Coordinates of N, CA, C and O in Angstrom, one line a residue:
M1 N 5.2 -1.0 -26.2 CA 5.0 -1.4 -24.8 C 5.3 -0.3 -24.1 O 6.5 0.0 -24.1
P2 N 4.6 0.5 -23.3 CA 5.0 1.2 -22.2 C 5.8 0.6 -21.2 O 5.3 -0.4 -20.7
T3 N 6.7 1.2 -20.9 CA 7.7 0.7 -19.6 C 7.8 2.1 -18.9 O 7.7 3.3 -19.1
I4 N 8.3 1.7 -17.5 CA 8.8 3.1 -16.7 C 9.9 2.4 -16.1 O 10.0 1.3 -15.4
A5 N 10.8 3.6 -16.0 CA 12.1 3.4 -15.5 C 12.4 3.7 -14.0 O 11.5 4.6 -13.6
S6 N 12.8 2.8 -13.3 CA 13.1 3.2 -12.0 C 13.4 4.7 -11.6 O 12.9 5.2 -10.4
S7 N 13.9 5.5 -12.8 CA 14.2 6.9 -12.3 C 13.0 7.8 -12.5 O 12.9 8.9 -12.3
A8 N 12.1 7.3 -13.0 CA 10.7 8.0 -13.2 C 9.4 7.5 -11.9 O 8.7 8.4 -11.8
T9 N 10.1 6.9 -11.0 CA 9.3 6.5 -9.7 C 9.4 7.6 -8.9 O 9.9 9.0 -8.9
R10 N 8.2 7.9 -8.3 CA 8.3 9.0 -6.9 C 8.3 8.1 -5.9 O 7.6 7.4 -5.5
R11 N 8.8 8.8 -4.7 CA 9.2 8.1 -3.4 C 8.3 9.0 -2.1 O 8.6 10.3 -2.4
F12 N 7.5 8.5 -1.8 CA 6.8 8.9 -0.3 C 7.0 8.3 1.1 O 7.1 7.3 0.8
E13 N 7.3 8.9 2.2 CA 7.4 8.5 3.4 C 5.9 9.0 3.8 O 5.6 10.3 4.1
L14 N 5.6 8.0 5.1 CA 4.1 8.1 5.5 C 4.0 7.0 6.6 O 4.3 6.2 6.2
H15 N 3.8 7.6 7.8 CA 3.4 6.6 8.9 C 4.4 5.5 9.2 O 4.2 4.3 9.3
G16 N 5.9 5.8 8.9 CA 6.9 5.1 8.9 C 7.1 4.0 7.8 O 8.0 3.2 8.1
S17 N 6.3 4.2 6.8 CA 6.5 3.2 5.6 C 7.0 4.1 4.5 O 6.6 5.4 4.3
V18 N 7.6 3.3 3.5 CA 8.1 4.2 2.3 C 7.0 3.8 1.0 O 7.0 2.3 0.8
F19 N 6.7 4.4 0.2 CA 5.7 4.2 -0.7 C 6.3 4.8 -2.1 O 6.5 5.9 -2.3
T20 N 6.8 3.8 -2.8 CA 7.3 4.2 -3.9 C 6.5 4.0 -5.4 O 6.1 2.8 -5.8
S21 N 6.3 5.2 -5.9 CA 4.8 5.2 -7.0 C 5.6 4.3 -8.2 O 6.2 5.4 -8.8
Y22 N 5.0 3.4 -9.1 CA 5.8 3.1 -10.2 C 4.5 3.4 -11.3 O 4.9 3.9 -12.6
V23 N 3.5 3.1 -11.2 CA 2.2 3.4 -12.0 C 1.0 4.1 -11.5 O 0.4 3.9 -10.6
S24 N 0.7 5.3 -12.1 CA 0.1 6.0 -11.7 C -0.6 7.0 -13.2 O 0.5 7.3 -13.8
P25 N -1.8 8.0 -12.7 CA -1.5 9.0 -14.2 C -0.5 10.0 -14.2 O -0.1 10.7 -15.0
T26 N 0.2 10.0 -12.8 CA 1.6 10.9 -12.9 C 2.8 10.5 -12.9 O 3.5 11.4 -12.9
T27 N 2.6 9.3 -13.0 CA 4.4 8.5 -13.2 C 4.0 7.8 -14.3 O 5.3 7.4 -14.8
S28 N 3.0 7.7 -15.0 CA 3.2 6.8 -16.3 C 1.8 7.1 -17.1 O 1.2 8.2 -16.7
A29 N 1.6 6.3 -18.0 CA 0.4 6.7 -19.0 C -0.9 5.8 -18.7 O -1.9 6.0 -19.1
S30 N -0.7 5.3 -17.2 CA -1.8 4.7 -16.7 C -3.1 5.7 -16.6 O -2.9 6.7 -16.0
T31 N -4.3 5.3 -16.8 CA -5.9 6.2 -16.6 C -6.6 5.2 -15.8 O -7.4 6.0 -15.0
E32 N -6.1 4.0 -15.2 CA -7.3 3.4 -14.8 C -6.4 2.6 -12.9 O -7.2 2.5 -12.3
L33 N -5.4 2.5 -13.3 CA -4.4 1.6 -12.6 C -3.4 2.4 -11.7 O -2.7 3.2 -12.2
C34 N -3.1 1.8 -10.4 CA -2.1 2.4 -9.6 C -1.2 1.3 -9.0 O -2.0 0.3 -8.8
G35 N -0.1 1.5 -8.9 CA 0.9 0.2 -8.4 C 1.9 1.2 -7.6 O 2.7 1.8 -8.5
W36 N 2.2 0.5 -6.6 CA 3.5 1.0 -6.1 C 4.2 -0.1 -5.0 O 3.6 -0.9 -4.7
M37 N 5.3 0.2 -4.9 CA 6.2 -0.8 -3.9 C 5.9 0.2 -2.4 O 6.0 1.2 -2.2
L38 N 5.5 -0.8 -1.4 CA 5.4 -0.6 -0.1 C 6.6 -1.0 0.9 O 6.6 -2.4 0.8
E39 N 7.2 -0.5 1.6 CA 8.5 -1.0 2.4 C 8.4 -0.4 3.7 O 7.9 0.9 3.8
V40 N 8.1 -1.7 4.5 CA 7.6 -1.4 5.8 C 8.8 -1.7 6.9 O 9.1 -3.0 6.9
A41 N 9.3 -1.2 7.5 CA 10.6 -1.1 8.7 C 10.4 -2.2 9.6 O 8.9 -2.2 9.9
P42 N 11.0 -2.5 10.3 CA 10.9 -3.5 11.6 C 9.9 -2.9 12.5 O 10.1 -1.7 12.8
N43 N 9.0 -3.6 13.3 CA 8.4 -3.1 14.3 C 7.6 -1.9 13.9 O 7.3 -0.6 14.8
T44 N 7.0 -1.5 12.7 CA 6.1 -0.5 12.7 C 4.5 -0.9 12.8 O 4.3 -2.0 12.0
P45 N 3.7 0.0 13.2 CA 2.4 -0.3 13.1 C 1.9 0.8 12.1 O 2.4 2.0 12.2
G46 N 0.9 0.3 11.4 CA 0.4 1.0 10.1 C -0.7 1.5 10.9 O -1.4 1.3 11.7
A47 N -1.2 2.6 10.0 CA -2.2 3.5 10.5 C -3.3 2.8 10.0 O -3.4 2.6 8.7
E48 N -4.7 2.8 11.1 CA -5.7 2.0 10.8 C -6.8 3.1 9.6 O -6.3 4.4 9.7
H49 N -7.2 2.5 8.3 CA -7.9 3.4 7.4 C -9.0 2.9 6.9 O -8.7 1.5 6.7
A50 N -10.0 3.4 6.5 CA -11.0 2.8 5.6 C -10.7 3.0 4.2 O -10.6 4.4 3.6
V51 N -10.6 2.1 3.3 CA -10.2 2.3 1.8 C -11.4 2.3 1.1 O -12.7 1.7 1.1
S52 N -11.5 3.4 0.1 CA -12.4 3.7 -0.7 C -12.4 2.7 -1.9 O -13.5 2.3 -2.4
N53 N -11.5 2.3 -2.3 CA -11.1 1.3 -3.4 C -10.6 0.0 -2.9 O -9.8 0.0 -2.1
E54 N -10.9 -1.2 -3.9 CA -10.2 -2.5 -3.8 C -8.8 -2.3 -4.0 O -8.5 -1.7 -4.7
E55 N -8.0 -2.9 -2.8 CA -6.5 -3.0 -2.8 C -6.3 -4.5 -3.0 O -6.8 -5.2 -2.5
M56 N -5.1 -4.7 -3.5 CA -4.3 -6.1 -3.7 C -3.0 -5.9 -3.4 O -2.2 -5.0 -3.6
L57 N -2.5 -6.4 -2.1 CA -1.3 -6.3 -1.7 C -0.4 -7.8 -1.9 O -0.6 -8.8 -1.5
L58 N 0.6 -7.9 -2.3 CA 1.6 -9.1 -2.5 C 3.0 -8.7 -1.8 O 3.3 -8.1 -2.4
V59 N 3.4 -9.9 -1.2 CA 4.3 -9.9 -0.4 C 5.5 -10.4 -1.1 O 5.4 -11.5 -1.5
L60 N 6.3 -9.4 -1.2 CA 7.7 -10.1 -1.9 C 8.7 -10.4 -1.1 O 9.3 -11.4 -1.3
S61 N 8.8 -9.8 0.2 CA 9.8 -10.2 1.2 C 9.7 -9.7 2.6 O 8.4 -8.8 2.5
G62 N 9.7 -10.6 3.2 CA 9.5 -10.3 4.9 C 7.9 -11.3 5.3 O 7.6 -11.8 4.5
R63 N 8.0 -10.6 6.2 CA 6.4 -11.0 6.8 C 5.4 -9.8 7.2 O 6.0 -8.7 7.7
L64 N 4.1 -9.6 6.9 CA 3.5 -8.7 7.0 C 2.0 -9.0 7.6 O 1.6 -9.8 7.3
T65 N 1.9 -8.4 8.7 CA 0.4 -9.1 9.3 C -0.4 -7.6 8.9 O -0.4 -6.4 8.8
V66 N -1.6 -8.5 8.1 CA -2.6 -7.4 7.7 C -3.7 -7.5 8.9 O -4.4 -8.7 9.2
H67 N -4.8 -6.3 8.8 CA -5.9 -6.5 9.4 C -7.0 -6.0 8.7 O -6.9 -4.6 8.4
I68 N -7.9 -6.8 8.5 CA -8.9 -6.2 7.5 C -10.1 -6.4 8.3 O -10.7 -7.7 8.6
D69 N -10.9 -5.4 8.4 CA -12.2 -5.1 9.4 C -12.0 -6.5 10.8 O -13.0 -7.1 11.2
G70 N -11.3 -6.3 11.3 CA -10.9 -6.9 12.7 C -10.2 -8.1 12.6 O -9.8 -8.8 13.5
V71 N -9.9 -8.9 11.5 CA -9.3 -10.1 11.2 C -7.9 -9.8 10.6 O -7.7 -9.0 9.8
S72 N -7.1 -10.8 11.2 CA -5.5 -10.5 11.4 C -5.1 -11.8 10.9 O -5.3 -12.6 11.0
T73 N -4.0 -11.6 9.7 CA -3.7 -12.7 9.0 C -2.1 -12.2 8.8 O -2.0 -11.1 8.2
T74 N -1.1 -13.2 9.1 CA 0.3 -12.8 8.8 C 0.7 -13.3 7.4 O 0.5 -14.5 7.1
L75 N 1.2 -12.8 6.5 CA 1.6 -13.0 5.3 C 3.2 -13.0 4.8 O 4.0 -12.4 5.5
G76 N 3.6 -13.9 4.1 CA 4.9 -14.1 4.1 C 5.0 -13.9 2.4 O 4.0 -13.9 1.7
P77 N 6.4 -14.3 1.9 CA 6.5 -14.0 0.5 C 5.7 -14.8 -0.3 O 5.1 -16.1 -0.4
G78 N 5.1 -14.2 -1.4 CA 4.3 -14.6 -2.5 C 2.5 -14.8 -2.0 O 1.7 -15.1 -2.8
D79 N 2.4 -14.5 -0.7 CA 0.8 -14.4 -0.2 C 0.5 -13.0 -0.6 O 1.0 -12.2 -0.7
V80 N -0.9 -13.1 -1.0 CA -1.8 -11.9 -1.0 C -2.8 -11.8 -0.4 O -3.4 -12.5 0.2
A81 N -3.0 -10.4 0.4 CA -4.3 -10.1 0.7 C -5.0 -9.1 -0.2 O -4.5 -8.1 -1.1
Q82 N -6.4 -9.6 -0.2 CA -7.0 -8.8 -1.1 C -7.9 -7.9 0.0 O -8.7 -8.3 0.6
V83 N -7.9 -6.4 -0.3 CA -8.9 -5.3 0.7 C -9.8 -5.1 0.3 O -9.9 -4.2 -0.9
P84 N -11.2 -5.3 0.5 CA -12.4 -5.0 -0.4 C -12.7 -3.7 0.0 O -12.2 -3.2 0.9
A85 N -13.1 -2.7 -1.1 CA -13.8 -1.3 -0.8 C -14.4 -1.4 0.3 O -15.3 -1.9 0.5
G86 N -14.1 -0.2 1.1 CA -14.9 0.0 2.4 C -14.5 -0.8 3.7 O -15.1 -0.2 4.7
S87 N -13.6 -1.4 3.4 CA -13.0 -2.1 4.7 C -12.0 -1.1 5.9 O -11.5 -0.4 5.0
N88 N -12.2 -1.4 6.8 CA -11.1 -0.8 7.8 C -10.4 -1.6 7.5 O -10.0 -3.0 7.7
F89 N -8.6 -1.2 7.4 CA -7.7 -1.9 7.4 C -6.4 -1.3 7.7 O -6.4 0.0 8.1
R90 N -5.6 -2.2 8.3 CA -3.7 -1.7 8.4 C -3.0 -2.8 8.5 O -3.5 -3.9 8.3
V91 N -1.9 -2.4 8.1 CA -0.5 -3.7 8.2 C 0.2 -3.1 9.4 O 0.4 -1.9 10.0
H92 N 0.9 -4.3 9.8 CA 2.2 -3.9 10.6 C 3.2 -5.0 10.3 O 2.9 -6.2 9.9
T93 N 4.4 -4.6 10.9 CA 5.5 -5.7 10.9 C 6.0 -5.7 12.4 O 5.8 -5.1 13.3
E94 N 7.1 -6.9 12.5 CA 7.6 -7.3 14.0 C 9.0 -7.2 13.5 O 9.5 -6.1 13.4
I95 N 9.4 -8.2 13.8 CA 11.1 -8.4 13.8 C 11.5 -8.2 12.3 O 12.7 -7.5 12.3
D96 N 11.0 -8.5 10.7 CA 11.6 -8.2 9.9 C 10.8 -7.2 9.0 O 9.8 -6.8 9.6
P97 N 11.7 -6.4 8.4 CA 10.9 -5.5 7.1 C 10.1 -6.4 6.3 O 10.4 -7.3 5.9
A98 N 9.3 -5.7 5.6 CA 8.5 -6.3 4.6 C 8.4 -5.5 3.6 O 8.3 -4.3 3.7
R99 N 8.5 -6.2 2.1 CA 8.6 -5.3 0.9 C 7.2 -5.7 0.1 O 7.2 -7.3 0.3
V100 N 6.4 -4.9 -0.3 CA 4.9 -5.6 -1.0 C 4.6 -4.8 -2.2 O 4.9 -3.5 -2.0
W101 N 4.3 -5.5 -2.9 CA 3.6 -4.8 -4.4 C 2.0 -4.1 -3.8 O 1.4 -5.4 -3.8
V102 N 1.8 -3.1 -4.2 CA 0.3 -2.7 -3.8 C -0.4 -2.3 -5.2 O 0.3 -1.7 -6.0
A103 N -1.5 -3.0 -5.6 CA -2.3 -2.4 -7.0 C -3.6 -2.1 -6.5 O -4.3 -2.6 -5.5
T104 N -4.3 -1.0 -7.1 CA -5.3 -0.7 -7.0 C -6.0 0.2 -7.9 O -5.2 0.3 -9.1
T105 N -7.0 0.8 -7.9 CA -7.6 1.8 -9.2 C -7.7 3.1 -8.8 O -7.1 3.6 -7.6
V106 N -6.9 4.0 -9.9 CA -7.0 5.2 -9.4 C -8.0 6.0 -8.6 O -9.3 5.9 -9.0
G107 N -7.8 7.1 -7.9 CA -8.8 7.7 -7.0 C -8.6 7.3 -5.4 O -9.6 7.8 -4.9
L108 N -7.9 6.5 -5.2 CA -8.1 5.7 -4.0 C -8.3 6.4 -3.0 O -7.1 7.6 -3.2
S109 N -8.7 6.7 -1.9 CA -8.4 7.7 -0.7 C -9.1 6.8 0.7 O -9.3 5.4 0.4
A110 N -8.3 7.4 1.7 CA -8.2 6.2 2.8 C -8.8 7.6 3.7 O -8.7 8.7 4.1
E111 N -9.9 7.1 4.7 CA -10.6 7.6 5.8 C -9.8 7.3 6.8 O -9.9 6.2 7.2
L112 N -9.5 8.0 7.8 CA -8.5 7.7 8.9 C -9.3 7.8 10.0 O -10.6 8.5 10.1
P113 N -9.1 7.5 11.2 CA -10.0 7.3 12.4 C -11.0 8.6 12.9 O -11.6 8.5 13.6
D114 N -10.0 9.8 12.8 CA -10.4 11.1 13.3 C -11.4 11.6 12.4 O -11.8 13.0 12.4
G115 N -11.7 11.0 11.2 CA -12.6 11.2 10.3 C -12.0 12.1 9.4 O -12.7 12.7 7.9
S116 N -10.8 12.3 9.0 CA -9.9 13.2 7.9 C -9.7 12.1 6.7 O -9.8 11.1 7.0
T117 N -9.7 12.5 5.6 CA -9.8 11.6 4.5 C -7.8 12.2 3.8 O -8.1 13.1 3.6
L118 N -7.4 11.2 3.5 CA -6.0 10.9 3.1 C -6.2 10.9 1.3 O -6.6 9.6 1.1
T119 N -5.8 11.6 0.7 CA -5.9 11.2 -1.0 C -4.3 10.8 -1.0 O -3.6 11.9 -1.8
P120 N -3.9 9.7 -1.0 CA -2.3 9.5 -1.4 C -1.9 10.0 -2.8 O -2.6 9.5 -3.8
P121 N -0.7 10.7 -2.7 CA -0.3 11.0 -4.2 C 0.3 9.8 -5.0 O 0.1 9.9 -6.2
W122 N 0.6 9.0 -4.3 CA 0.8 7.8 -5.1 C -0.4 6.8 -5.8 O 0.1 5.9 -6.8
A123 N -1.5 7.3 -5.5 CA -2.6 6.7 -6.3 C -3.4 7.7 -7.1 O -4.8 7.6 -7.2
R124 N -3.0 8.8 -7.4 CA -3.7 9.7 -8.3 C -2.6 10.2 -9.6 O -1.7 10.1 -9.2

């Protein structure tokens, strides 16, 4: 059974959040899936982006507000957001930090409002 030691993870910081990659072709033997821990500090507005692939976010601790195509929902521990491919998406926190497990498929990219494309290293 393939396992991933915490020492094999890769850590990235972007837009005031920390992304720790656990599962991807570059951190594990995965060829199809990517999974990472997202840590969002208090009072952090996330950057809006359109996602190329479906994403799933499971809130582990704290509270996280997700905005998907203009609809906002605040999630707590155990709550899940399913972000459809092609949707405009962003997250933010208020008083509490949030820890979130995120899963998607390999090759995720994000189009930013200025038209630029981000291919996050934790999803390849």
